[in-house]
Amino acid sequence: MQRSKLVIPGGSGFLGRLLAEWFNRKNWEVVVLSRRPTPEMPHARCVRWDGRSTGPWRRELDGADVVINLAGRSVDCRYHARNRRAMMDSRIDSTRVLGEAISGCENPPAVWMNSSTATIYPHSIDRPMDETVTEFTPTPAAKDAFSIKIATNWERTFNDASTPSTRKVALRTAMVLADVPGTVYAVLRRLVRCGLGGRMGSGRQYVSWIHAVDFCRAVEWLIDHHQLTGPVNLAAPHPLPNREMMRVLRKTFGVPLGLPASRWMLEVGAFLLRTETELILKSRRVVPTRLLDSGFEFRFPAFHDAVRNLAALGASNRDNHQPRSSSSM
Ligand SMILES: NC(=O)c1ccc[n+]([C@@H]2O[C@H](COP(=O)([O-])OP(=O)(O)OC[C@H]3O[C@@H](n4cnc5c(N)ncnc54)[C@H](OP(=O)(O)O)[C@@H]3O)[C@@H](O)[C@H]2O)c1
């Protein structure tokens, strides 16, 4: 039987590696499009592209089953003019050129998923945000105008691509939790262990998140459920306030106290770490209505279970002296 083929533009990063491993273990052929292909990429074959113009890479799409575009300059940076342009252009250009490549395929992929973000939704503390929300109004105090602009332009470019034989799904993904160095879970764990695991700002802002296993399962679910098109929230059903999230983390890691960080302390810290406070202070109360309505069941619906699972996996990886890998899922 012929193997199914998945192409992941921008798949050399955090989420791409999770998906490459997940589908490769299910015997899929996985191809990653990268600006700097490396033969050492586990679980995938790497092919060069530049993320903005067509080239020989487009042959990989012809006859592929699924394309999942994850390309984009990291948003974990200072939002000055050069970075803003790179964040916007990398997402728009890669989406546009993929649309052109897919529309030129003789045998186009059945499904094209394009990354989007749960940050597209307005800052909200009182009201859960699901896919029925269509007004994406920024909130000055949350400093989210630019992020919402990226997200809406990104989805518009995706929607405008004419690929009549290919089902399109926009992945409005929340913060993905995995025991992978450099990612948000690892950063939060380090803060908590250093005694800095108190509430951030007011602590009332909601945090949307999804365990890496559920992220991969949800992507697989979307591939298999042909009725699902358009935007889909990839977020656990129970977002929680920041102060509650920090409390669960402190409890999990056995650290009774954590210094709270006021808004101005976060501003100074974000400046020193070359990042932005929006990533912490915006209230993302995003819920996965379309996934739940289609019958998807989360393995980790509650934050404390997700974190306990990651902490146990991290400990067992260390005991077995295994290199950290996304397979710790
Ligand atoms: N991680 C999360 O929790 C999360 C949550 C919501 C949304 N997202 C979105 O999902 C996507 C993937 O996330 P991730 O965490 O896997 O990001 P990541 O680790 O930063 O990987 C993104 C990939 O995009 C490519 N890239 C970077 N700059 C680029 C540019 N200027 N032009 C073209 N390609 C570029 C890079 O591949 P090469 O250098 O190999 O070309 C990189 O490996 C991103 O768009 C992100 O905004 C992530």
XYZ file of C-alpha atoms and ligand atoms in Angstrom:
377
model
C 0.000 0.000 0.000
C 1.285 3.486 -0.832
C 2.337 5.570 2.167
C 0.448 8.784 2.831
C 2.571 11.890 2.288
C 2.652 14.997 4.457
C 4.515 18.173 3.449
C 5.313 20.679 6.228
C 6.582 24.066 5.025
C 8.343 25.668 8.023
C 8.440 22.243 9.682
C 11.975 22.521 11.072
C 10.759 24.276 14.240
C 8.913 23.251 17.389
C 5.503 22.276 16.006
C 6.895 20.885 12.751
C 9.113 18.467 14.640
C 6.192 17.336 16.797
C 4.072 16.627 13.723
C 6.923 15.052 11.732
C 7.545 12.590 14.554
C 3.847 11.920 15.108
C 3.067 11.111 11.466
C 6.372 9.402 10.723
C 5.609 6.962 13.559
C 2.331 6.240 11.767
C 4.364 5.353 8.669
C 3.654 8.562 6.761
C 6.275 9.976 4.428
C 7.072 13.434 5.841
C 8.784 16.206 3.874
C 9.826 19.469 5.530
C 10.361 22.604 3.444
C 13.103 24.700 5.007
C 15.282 27.670 4.093
C 18.203 25.756 5.590
C 17.598 22.057 4.961
C 19.534 19.719 7.181
C 20.134 16.009 6.659
C 19.919 15.578 10.452
C 16.219 16.428 10.633
C 14.725 13.362 12.327
C 11.519 11.828 10.996
C 11.472 13.852 7.773
C 13.208 14.499 4.499
C 14.212 18.137 4.166
C 13.805 20.083 0.922
C 14.956 23.642 0.290
C 12.578 26.528 -0.339
C 12.807 30.252 0.363
C 9.277 30.690 1.704
C 8.309 33.281 -0.893
C 8.946 32.156 -4.463
C 8.273 29.000 -6.427
C 11.008 26.509 -7.154
C 11.640 22.788 -7.529
C 10.088 22.294 -4.046
C 6.626 22.615 -5.577
C 6.989 19.097 -7.044
C 6.749 17.778 -3.471
C 3.170 19.058 -3.248
C 1.958 17.293 -6.385
C 0.478 13.996 -5.247
C 0.960 14.741 -1.539
C -2.000 14.011 0.735
C -1.672 16.840 3.251
C 0.186 20.173 3.501
C 0.567 21.912 6.885
C 2.186 25.336 6.619
C 3.949 26.437 9.804
C 6.398 28.949 8.320
C 6.783 32.242 10.112
C 9.369 34.321 11.903
C 9.044 33.675 15.651
C 6.810 36.174 17.491
C 9.031 35.887 20.560
C 11.014 39.056 19.841
C 10.826 42.856 20.199
C 8.207 44.282 17.884
C 10.336 46.927 16.185
C 9.919 47.763 12.507
C 12.323 45.152 11.090
C 10.890 42.313 13.164
C 7.319 43.391 12.448
C 8.005 43.245 8.738
C 9.653 39.806 9.026
C 6.793 38.428 11.165
C 4.180 39.658 8.701
C 5.966 38.953 5.400
C 7.123 35.433 6.309
C 3.535 34.397 7.013
C 1.866 36.161 4.095
C 4.501 35.282 1.484
C 4.684 31.587 2.434
C 0.884 31.273 2.416
C 0.572 33.062 -0.937
C 3.260 31.012 -2.680
C 1.821 27.745 -1.325
C -1.598 28.695 -2.695
C -0.025 29.319 -6.110
C 1.878 26.028 -5.974
C -1.192 24.010 -4.939
C -3.367 25.590 -7.613
C -0.730 24.554 -10.190
C -0.657 20.908 -9.064
C -1.930 18.216 -11.426
C -2.776 16.103 -8.408
C -3.333 18.609 -5.597
C -3.244 17.616 -1.911
C -6.597 16.737 -0.365
C -6.020 19.003 2.656
C -4.087 22.221 3.241
C -3.823 23.387 6.824
C -2.312 26.779 7.393
C -1.115 27.957 10.740
C -3.016 30.828 12.295
C -3.201 31.656 15.982
C -5.580 31.800 18.936
C -4.295 35.361 19.378
C -6.611 36.421 16.559
C -9.425 36.703 19.146
C -9.971 39.847 21.182
C -8.564 40.191 24.689
C -11.312 38.667 26.847
C -11.654 37.827 30.512
C -15.410 37.352 30.926
C -16.398 35.764 27.653
C -15.061 32.592 26.000
C -14.045 33.041 22.370
C -14.896 30.422 19.786
C -15.086 30.183 16.010
C -18.446 32.014 15.895
C -16.625 35.252 16.828
C -15.918 37.254 13.682
C -15.017 40.694 15.064
C -11.323 40.857 15.875
C -11.056 44.172 17.667
C -7.748 44.975 19.391
C -7.509 46.217 22.982
C -4.949 49.010 23.574
C -4.139 47.819 27.125
C -3.342 44.342 25.756
C -1.134 45.839 23.011
C -2.479 43.242 20.601
C -3.219 45.388 17.528
C -0.224 44.165 15.549
C -0.742 40.475 16.402
C -4.382 40.667 15.364
C -3.353 42.400 12.152
C -0.876 39.606 11.343
C -3.463 36.924 12.119
C -6.249 38.487 10.058
C -3.956 39.193 7.070
C -2.574 35.645 7.321
C -6.069 34.096 7.249
C -7.225 36.463 4.482
C -4.304 35.395 2.274
C -5.153 31.752 3.020
C -8.852 32.246 2.282
C -8.096 34.130 -0.951
C -6.005 31.266 -2.370
C -7.984 29.480 -5.041
C -7.522 25.740 -4.488
C -10.891 24.245 -5.454
C -9.823 20.600 -5.072
C -8.112 21.105 -1.705
C -9.907 21.408 1.635
C -8.530 24.277 3.700
C -8.344 24.516 7.500
C -6.889 27.468 9.445
C -5.269 26.266 12.679
C -6.006 28.811 15.414
C -3.519 27.242 17.780
C -3.070 28.188 21.429
C 0.229 27.880 23.327
C 1.422 24.281 22.821
C 2.844 22.547 25.907
C 5.659 20.005 25.481
C 8.811 19.198 27.413
C 11.035 20.673 24.716
C 13.871 23.061 25.600
C 13.274 26.704 24.770
C 9.492 26.354 24.546
C 6.990 28.001 26.877
C 6.538 25.033 29.235
C 10.310 24.816 29.810
C 10.504 28.579 30.405
C 7.623 28.523 32.911
C 9.128 25.547 34.752
C 12.444 27.383 35.087
C 10.735 30.538 36.381
C 8.811 28.546 38.978
C 11.906 26.680 40.137
C 13.759 30.008 40.480
C 11.022 31.288 42.816
C 9.583 33.606 40.165
C 6.386 31.642 39.702
C 3.895 34.158 41.085
C 1.043 35.763 39.158
C 1.991 37.936 36.216
C 0.377 41.357 36.087
C -3.108 41.152 37.620
C -3.079 37.369 37.106
C -6.699 37.639 35.939
C -5.839 37.289 32.245
C -6.751 33.916 30.778
C -4.226 31.543 29.250
C -5.214 29.228 26.432
C -3.051 26.190 25.949
C -3.010 22.686 24.457
C -0.899 19.633 25.316
C 1.396 18.568 22.451
C -0.283 15.151 22.266
C -3.695 16.764 21.810
C -2.244 19.175 19.258
C -1.026 16.240 17.130
C -4.238 14.256 17.707
C -6.341 17.249 16.731
C -4.380 17.756 13.503
C -4.882 14.075 12.668
C -8.596 14.425 13.496
C -8.872 17.391 11.138
C -7.235 15.370 8.363
C -9.715 12.527 8.872
C -12.884 14.615 9.241
C -13.708 15.868 5.801
C -16.551 18.123 6.901
C -14.180 20.387 8.839
C -13.088 23.398 6.815
C -12.244 26.990 7.729
C -10.984 28.163 11.119
C -10.633 25.638 13.951
C -9.420 26.433 17.477
C -6.667 24.110 18.672
C -6.953 24.860 22.376
C -7.876 22.757 25.406
C -11.471 23.275 26.590
C -10.404 24.762 29.937
C -8.322 27.914 29.608
C -7.473 29.294 33.040
C -6.449 32.598 34.636
C -2.712 33.256 34.803
C -2.656 33.249 38.626
C -4.315 29.806 38.640
C -1.891 28.508 36.019
C 1.076 29.668 38.135
C -0.442 28.072 41.248
C -0.758 24.701 39.463
C 2.832 24.949 38.223
C 4.140 25.777 41.709
C 2.248 22.834 43.168
C 3.457 20.445 40.459
C 7.091 21.425 40.958
C 6.851 21.551 44.759
C 7.699 25.250 45.065
C 5.402 26.743 47.736
C 6.031 30.410 46.948
C 6.507 32.462 43.832
C 7.239 36.167 43.551
C 4.492 37.964 41.637
C 5.590 40.195 38.771
C 3.876 43.561 38.371
C 3.236 45.018 34.964
C 6.257 47.328 35.053
C 8.527 44.473 36.167
C 7.280 42.445 33.214
C 7.946 45.384 30.873
C 11.537 45.605 32.108
C 11.980 41.813 31.944
C 10.514 41.650 28.429
C 12.872 44.403 27.295
C 15.890 42.594 28.730
C 14.801 39.237 27.278
C 14.040 40.878 23.903
C 10.395 39.879 23.910
C 6.979 41.559 24.433
C 4.570 41.604 27.392
C 1.593 40.992 25.090
C 2.595 37.321 25.044
C 1.887 37.255 28.810
C -0.666 39.970 29.522
C -3.224 39.507 26.756
C -6.207 37.503 27.997
C -6.753 34.577 25.645
C -9.942 32.801 26.643
C -10.253 30.577 23.604
C -12.355 27.412 23.500
C -12.431 24.587 20.904
C -16.135 24.540 19.992
C -15.730 23.114 16.496
C -13.438 20.286 17.611
C -15.779 19.348 20.482
C -18.890 19.556 18.291
C -17.258 17.187 15.797
C -16.702 14.609 18.573
C -13.024 15.182 19.364
C -12.081 14.088 22.895
C -9.112 15.732 24.568
C -6.709 13.458 26.393
C -5.631 16.427 28.547
C -8.625 18.755 28.945
C -7.411 20.172 32.297
C -4.180 22.113 32.820
C -3.152 20.255 35.977
C -3.327 16.881 34.200
C -1.343 18.191 31.251
C 1.396 19.599 33.468
C 1.529 16.540 35.686
C 1.949 14.392 32.576
C 4.761 16.579 31.206
C 6.526 16.664 34.571
C 6.366 12.852 34.848
C 7.640 12.393 31.294
C 10.489 14.827 31.917
C 11.498 12.935 35.062
C 11.375 9.537 33.340
C 13.401 10.848 30.363
C 16.056 12.092 32.767
C 16.062 8.767 34.681
C 16.547 6.854 31.432
C 19.192 9.365 30.269
C 17.267 9.734 27.055
C 17.719 12.844 24.961
C 14.707 15.128 25.214
C 12.476 14.602 22.272
C 8.987 15.407 21.326
C 8.362 11.669 21.575
C 8.098 12.268 25.276
C 4.415 12.467 24.481
N 4.362 27.127 19.236
C 3.154 27.521 19.573
O 2.710 27.288 20.729
C 2.272 28.245 18.571
C 0.994 28.658 18.970
C 0.185 29.318 18.042
C 0.635 29.543 16.744
N 1.885 29.139 16.392
C 2.334 29.388 15.012
O 2.646 28.145 14.397
C 3.754 28.289 13.518
C 4.836 27.291 13.920
O 5.180 27.499 15.289
P 6.556 26.935 15.876
O 6.461 27.088 17.351
O 6.858 25.609 15.278
O 7.570 28.035 15.310
P 9.141 27.913 15.092
O 9.730 26.875 15.967
O 9.678 29.304 15.175
O 9.244 27.392 13.577
C 8.786 28.173 12.503
C 9.564 27.850 11.251
O 9.305 28.898 10.305
C 10.433 29.075 9.487
N 10.732 30.505 9.362
C 11.230 31.343 10.304
N 11.409 32.574 9.781
C 11.005 32.489 8.493
C 10.979 33.425 7.432
N 11.400 34.695 7.593
N 10.519 33.010 6.209
C 10.115 31.719 6.045
N 10.154 30.796 7.009
C 10.585 31.186 8.222
C 11.620 28.382 10.146
O 12.042 27.324 9.301
P 13.436 27.368 8.449
O 14.387 28.270 9.206
O 13.870 25.946 8.443
O 13.088 27.874 7.104
C 11.073 27.839 11.454
O 11.528 26.550 11.744
C 4.234 29.745 13.643
O 3.715 30.464 12.559
C 3.613 30.226 14.946
O 3.324 31.599 14.915
C 2.709 28.497 17.265
